[in-house]
Coordinates of N, CA and C in Angstrom, one line a residue:
X16 N 0.8 -1.3 0.0 CA 0.1 0.1 0.0 C 0.7 1.2 0.0
X17 N 2.0 1.1 0.6 CA 2.9 2.5 0.9 C 3.4 3.0 -0.6
X18 N 3.6 1.8 -1.6 CA 4.0 2.1 -2.8 C 2.8 3.2 -3.6
X19 N 1.8 3.1 -3.2 CA 0.7 4.0 -3.7 C 0.8 5.5 -3.3
X20 N 1.5 5.6 -2.2 CA 1.4 6.9 -1.7 C 2.7 7.8 -1.8
X21 N 2.7 9.1 -2.3 CA 3.7 9.9 -2.5 C 4.7 10.0 -1.1
X22 N 5.9 10.3 -1.5 CA 7.0 10.4 -0.4 C 6.5 11.7 0.5
X23 N 6.7 11.3 1.7 CA 6.5 12.6 2.7 C 7.8 12.7 3.6
X24 N 7.7 13.9 4.3 CA 8.8 14.2 5.1 C 8.1 15.0 6.4
X25 N 8.7 14.4 7.6 CA 8.1 15.1 8.8 C 8.9 16.4 9.0
X26 N 8.1 17.4 9.4 CA 8.7 18.5 9.6 C 7.9 19.2 10.9
X27 N 8.3 20.6 11.3 CA 7.6 21.3 12.2 C 7.6 22.9 11.9
X28 N 6.8 23.0 10.8 CA 6.9 24.3 10.1 C 5.6 25.1 10.6
X29 N 5.9 26.5 10.8 CA 4.8 27.5 10.9 C 4.5 27.6 9.4
X30 N 3.1 27.8 9.2 CA 2.5 27.8 8.0 C 2.8 29.1 7.3
X31 N 3.2 29.1 6.1 CA 3.5 30.4 5.2 C 1.8 30.9 4.8
X32 N 1.7 31.9 4.1 CA 0.5 32.3 3.7 C -0.1 31.2 2.6
X33 N 0.8 30.8 1.9 CA 0.5 29.9 0.9 C 0.1 28.6 1.6
X34 N 0.6 28.3 2.6 CA 0.2 26.9 3.4 C -1.3 27.2 3.9
X35 N -1.5 28.2 4.6 CA -2.8 28.6 4.9 C -3.8 28.6 3.9
X36 N -3.6 29.1 2.6 CA -4.5 28.8 1.6 C -4.6 27.4 1.1
X37 N -3.6 26.7 1.1 CA -3.6 25.3 0.8 C -4.5 24.5 1.8
X38 N -4.3 24.8 3.0 CA -4.9 23.9 4.0 C -6.5 24.5 3.9
X39 N -6.8 25.6 3.7 CA -8.2 26.1 3.4 C -8.8 25.3 2.2
X40 N -8.0 25.3 1.2 CA -8.7 24.5 0.1 C -9.0 23.2 0.4
X41 N -8.0 22.4 1.1 CA -8.2 20.9 1.5 C -9.2 20.8 2.4
X42 N -9.6 21.9 3.5 CA -10.6 21.6 4.3 C -11.9 22.1 3.8
X43 N -12.0 22.9 2.6 CA -13.0 23.4 2.0 C -13.6 24.6 2.9
X44 N -12.6 25.2 3.7 CA -13.2 26.5 4.5 C -11.6 26.9 5.2
X45 N -11.7 28.1 5.7 CA -10.4 28.6 6.5 C -10.3 27.9 7.7
X46 N -9.1 27.8 8.2 CA -9.0 27.0 9.4 C -9.4 28.0 10.6
X47 N -10.1 27.3 11.6 CA -10.5 28.3 12.7 C -9.6 28.5 13.7
X48 N -8.2 28.1 13.6 CA -7.4 28.3 14.6 C -5.8 28.2 14.0
X49 N -5.0 28.4 14.9 CA -3.6 28.2 14.7 C -3.1 26.8 14.5
X50 N -2.0 26.6 13.6 CA -1.8 25.2 13.4 C -0.3 25.3 13.0
X51 N 0.4 23.9 13.0 CA 1.7 24.0 12.2 C 1.6 22.8 11.3
X52 N 2.5 22.9 10.3 CA 2.7 21.8 9.3 C 3.4 20.8 9.9
X53 N 3.0 19.4 10.1 CA 3.9 18.4 10.6 C 4.4 17.3 9.6
X54 N 3.6 17.3 8.5 CA 4.1 16.3 7.4 C 3.9 17.1 6.1
X55 N 4.8 16.9 5.1 CA 4.7 17.5 3.9 C 5.1 16.4 2.7
X56 N 4.3 16.9 1.4 CA 4.8 15.8 0.4 C 6.3 16.3 0.0
X57 N 7.1 15.3 -0.2 CA 8.4 15.7 -0.6 C 8.4 16.4 -2.0
X58 N 7.7 16.0 -3.1 CA 7.6 16.5 -4.5 C 7.4 18.0 -4.6
X59 N 6.4 18.3 -3.7 CA 6.0 19.9 -3.8 C 6.0 20.6 -2.7
X60 N 6.0 20.0 -1.6 CA 6.1 20.7 -0.2 C 4.7 21.1 0.4
X61 N 3.6 20.4 -0.3 CA 2.3 20.8 0.2 C 2.0 20.0 1.4
X62 N 1.2 20.6 2.2 CA 0.8 19.9 3.6 C 0.1 18.7 3.4
X63 N 0.3 17.7 4.2 CA -0.3 16.4 4.3 C -0.8 16.3 5.8
X64 N -0.3 16.7 6.9 CA -0.8 16.7 8.2 C -0.5 17.9 8.7
X65 N -1.5 18.5 9.6 CA -1.2 19.7 10.2 C -1.4 19.3 11.8
X66 N -0.9 20.0 13.0 CA -1.1 19.9 14.2 C -1.8 21.1 14.6
X67 N -3.1 20.9 15.0 CA -3.8 22.2 15.5 C -3.3 22.6 16.8
X68 N -3.5 23.9 17.2 CA -3.5 24.5 18.6 C -4.7 23.9 19.2
X69 N -4.7 23.6 20.4 CA -5.8 23.0 21.3 C -6.8 24.1 21.4
X70 N -6.7 25.4 21.1 CA -7.8 26.3 21.1 C -8.1 27.1 19.8
X71 N -9.2 27.1 19.5 CA -9.6 27.9 18.4 C -9.4 29.5 18.6
X72 N -9.3 30.1 17.6 CA -9.4 31.7 17.5 C -10.1 32.1 18.6
X73 N -11.2 32.0 18.6 CA -12.2 32.4 19.6 C -12.3 31.8 21.0
X74 N -11.1 31.0 21.3 CA -11.1 30.5 22.6 C -11.7 29.0 22.9
X75 N -12.7 28.7 22.0 CA -13.2 27.4 22.2 C -12.2 26.3 22.1
X76 N -12.4 25.2 22.7 CA -11.4 24.0 22.6 C -11.4 23.6 21.2
X77 N -10.3 23.0 20.7 CA -10.1 22.4 19.5 C -9.8 20.9 19.7
X78 N -10.8 19.9 19.4 CA -10.8 18.7 19.9 C -9.8 17.7 18.9
X79 N -9.6 18.1 17.7 CA -8.9 17.4 17.1 C -7.3 17.9 16.9
X80 N -6.4 17.3 17.4 CA -4.9 17.6 17.5 C -4.4 17.8 16.1
X81 N -4.5 16.6 15.6 CA -3.9 16.2 14.2 C -4.8 15.9 13.1
X82 N -4.7 16.7 11.9 CA -5.5 16.5 11.0 C -4.9 16.0 9.5
X83 N -5.2 14.7 9.0 CA -4.6 14.2 7.7 C -5.4 14.9 6.6
X84 N -4.9 15.8 5.8 CA -5.4 16.6 4.8 C -5.1 16.1 3.5
X85 N -3.7 15.7 3.3 CA -3.1 15.5 2.0 C -3.7 14.2 1.4
X86 N -3.8 14.4 -0.1 CA -4.3 13.3 -0.9 C -3.1 12.6 -1.4
X87 N -3.2 11.3 -1.7 CA -4.4 10.4 -1.7 C -4.4 9.8 -0.3
X88 N -3.6 9.9 0.9 CA -3.7 9.6 2.0 C -5.0 9.7 2.7
X89 N -5.6 10.9 2.6 CA -6.8 11.2 3.4 C -8.0 10.2 2.9
X90 N -8.1 10.1 1.4 CA -9.0 9.1 0.9 C -8.9 7.7 1.3
X91 N -7.6 7.4 1.2 CA -7.3 5.9 1.5 C -7.7 5.7 3.0
X92 N -7.4 6.6 3.9 CA -7.6 6.2 5.4 C -9.1 6.3 5.5
X93 N -9.8 7.2 4.8 CA -11.4 7.1 5.0 C -12.0 6.0 4.5
X94 N -11.3 5.3 3.4 CA -12.0 4.2 3.0 C -11.5 3.0 4.0
X95 N -10.5 3.1 4.6 CA -10.2 2.0 5.5 C -11.1 2.1 6.8
X96 N -11.4 3.2 7.3 CA -12.2 3.6 8.3 C -13.7 3.1 8.1
X97 N -14.0 3.4 6.8 CA -15.5 3.2 6.4 C -15.6 1.6 6.3
X98 N -14.6 0.7 6.1 CA -14.8 -0.7 6.1 C -14.2 -1.2 7.1
X99 N -14.4 -0.6 8.4 CA -14.1 -1.2 9.8 C -12.9 -1.3 10.0
X100 N -11.8 -0.5 9.6 CA -10.6 -0.6 10.0 C -10.2 -0.3 11.4
X101 N -11.1 0.8 11.8 CA -10.8 0.9 13.3 C -11.0 -0.1 14.2
X102 N -12.1 -0.9 13.9 CA -12.4 -2.0 14.8 C -11.5 -3.1 14.6
X103 N -10.9 -3.3 13.6 CA -9.9 -4.3 13.3 C -8.6 -4.0 14.0
X104 N -8.3 -2.7 13.9 CA -7.1 -2.2 14.8 C -7.3 -2.4 16.2
X105 N -8.4 -2.1 16.6 CA -8.7 -2.2 18.2 C -8.6 -3.7 18.6
X106 N -9.1 -4.6 17.8 CA -8.9 -6.0 18.1 C -7.4 -6.7 18.0
X107 N -6.7 -6.1 16.9 CA -5.3 -6.5 16.7 C -4.4 -5.8 17.9
X108 N -4.5 -4.5 18.0 CA -3.6 -3.8 18.9 C -4.0 -4.1 20.3
X109 N -5.3 -4.0 20.7 CA -5.6 -4.1 22.1 C -6.1 -2.7 22.6
X110 N -7.1 -2.7 23.4 CA -7.7 -1.5 23.8 C -6.8 -0.8 25.0
X111 N -6.0 -1.4 25.6 CA -5.0 -1.1 26.5 C -4.0 -0.2 25.9
X112 N -3.5 -0.6 24.8 CA -2.5 0.0 24.2 C -3.1 1.4 23.4
X113 N -4.3 1.1 22.9 CA -5.0 2.3 22.5 C -5.2 3.4 23.5
X114 N -5.7 3.0 24.7 CA -5.8 3.8 25.8 C -4.6 4.5 26.1
X115 N -3.4 3.8 26.1 CA -2.1 4.6 26.3 C -1.9 5.5 25.5
X116 N -2.0 5.5 24.1 CA -1.8 6.4 23.1 C -2.7 7.7 23.3
X117 N -4.1 7.4 23.5 CA -4.8 8.5 24.0 C -4.5 9.2 25.2
X118 N -3.8 8.6 26.2 CA -3.3 9.4 27.4 C -2.1 10.2 26.8
X119 N -1.4 9.6 26.0 CA -0.1 10.5 25.5 C -0.7 11.7 24.6
X120 N -1.4 11.4 23.8 CA -2.1 12.5 23.1 C -2.8 13.6 23.8
X121 N -3.6 13.4 25.0 CA -4.2 14.1 25.8 C -3.0 14.9 26.6
X122 N -1.8 14.3 27.1 CA -0.9 14.9 27.7 C -0.2 16.0 26.7
X123 N 0.1 15.8 25.4 CA 0.8 16.6 24.6 C -0.3 17.8 24.2
X124 N -1.5 17.6 24.2 CA -2.5 18.6 24.0 C -2.5 19.6 25.0
X125 N -2.6 19.0 26.2 CA -2.8 19.6 27.4 C -1.5 20.5 27.6
X126 N -0.3 20.0 27.4 CA 1.0 20.8 27.4 C 1.0 21.9 26.6
X127 N 0.3 22.0 25.5 CA 0.1 23.0 24.6 C -0.7 24.1 24.9
X128 N -1.7 23.9 26.0 CA -2.6 24.8 26.4 C -1.8 26.2 27.1
X129 N -2.3 27.3 27.1 CA -1.8 28.3 27.9 C -1.6 27.9 29.3
X130 N -0.6 28.5 30.0 CA 0.0 28.0 31.4 C -1.2 28.0 32.1
X131 N -2.1 29.1 32.3 CA -3.0 29.3 33.4 C -4.4 29.0 33.0
X132 N -4.5 28.1 31.9 CA -5.9 28.0 31.4 C -6.8 27.2 32.2
X133 N -8.0 27.8 32.3 CA -9.0 27.2 33.3 C -10.3 26.6 32.6
X134 N -10.2 26.9 31.3 CA -11.4 26.4 30.6 C -11.6 25.2 30.2
X135 N -12.6 24.7 29.5 CA -12.6 23.4 29.3 C -11.5 22.7 28.4
X136 N -11.1 21.6 28.6 CA -10.2 20.9 28.0 C -10.8 20.4 26.5
X137 N -10.0 20.4 25.5 CA -10.6 19.9 24.2 C -11.0 18.6 24.2

């Protein structure tokens, strides 16, 4: 399956104005909060995955930390999910491993909140 995907590179880039426009086009709307680019296509540098700030611009919590935006990966993952891929992974990996991953994800997200944040957690 990986032979079907374009080469990507892991980065930690603040988005350029062109990146913001590319992400808006991929989302079908302007992003509601700050984000960084964390994976790009090697060939053209276009965004594949973004890491969202845990709060939207208006202060509401942003529940999704990472978004897979780039094609064809997004479509391929959507197809796997729609065919029961999440349940297969839960069965094969185990819910304890998944719970640990969720805990690491929550800790990373919470660490990115402002120091004295007292509002709801994403």
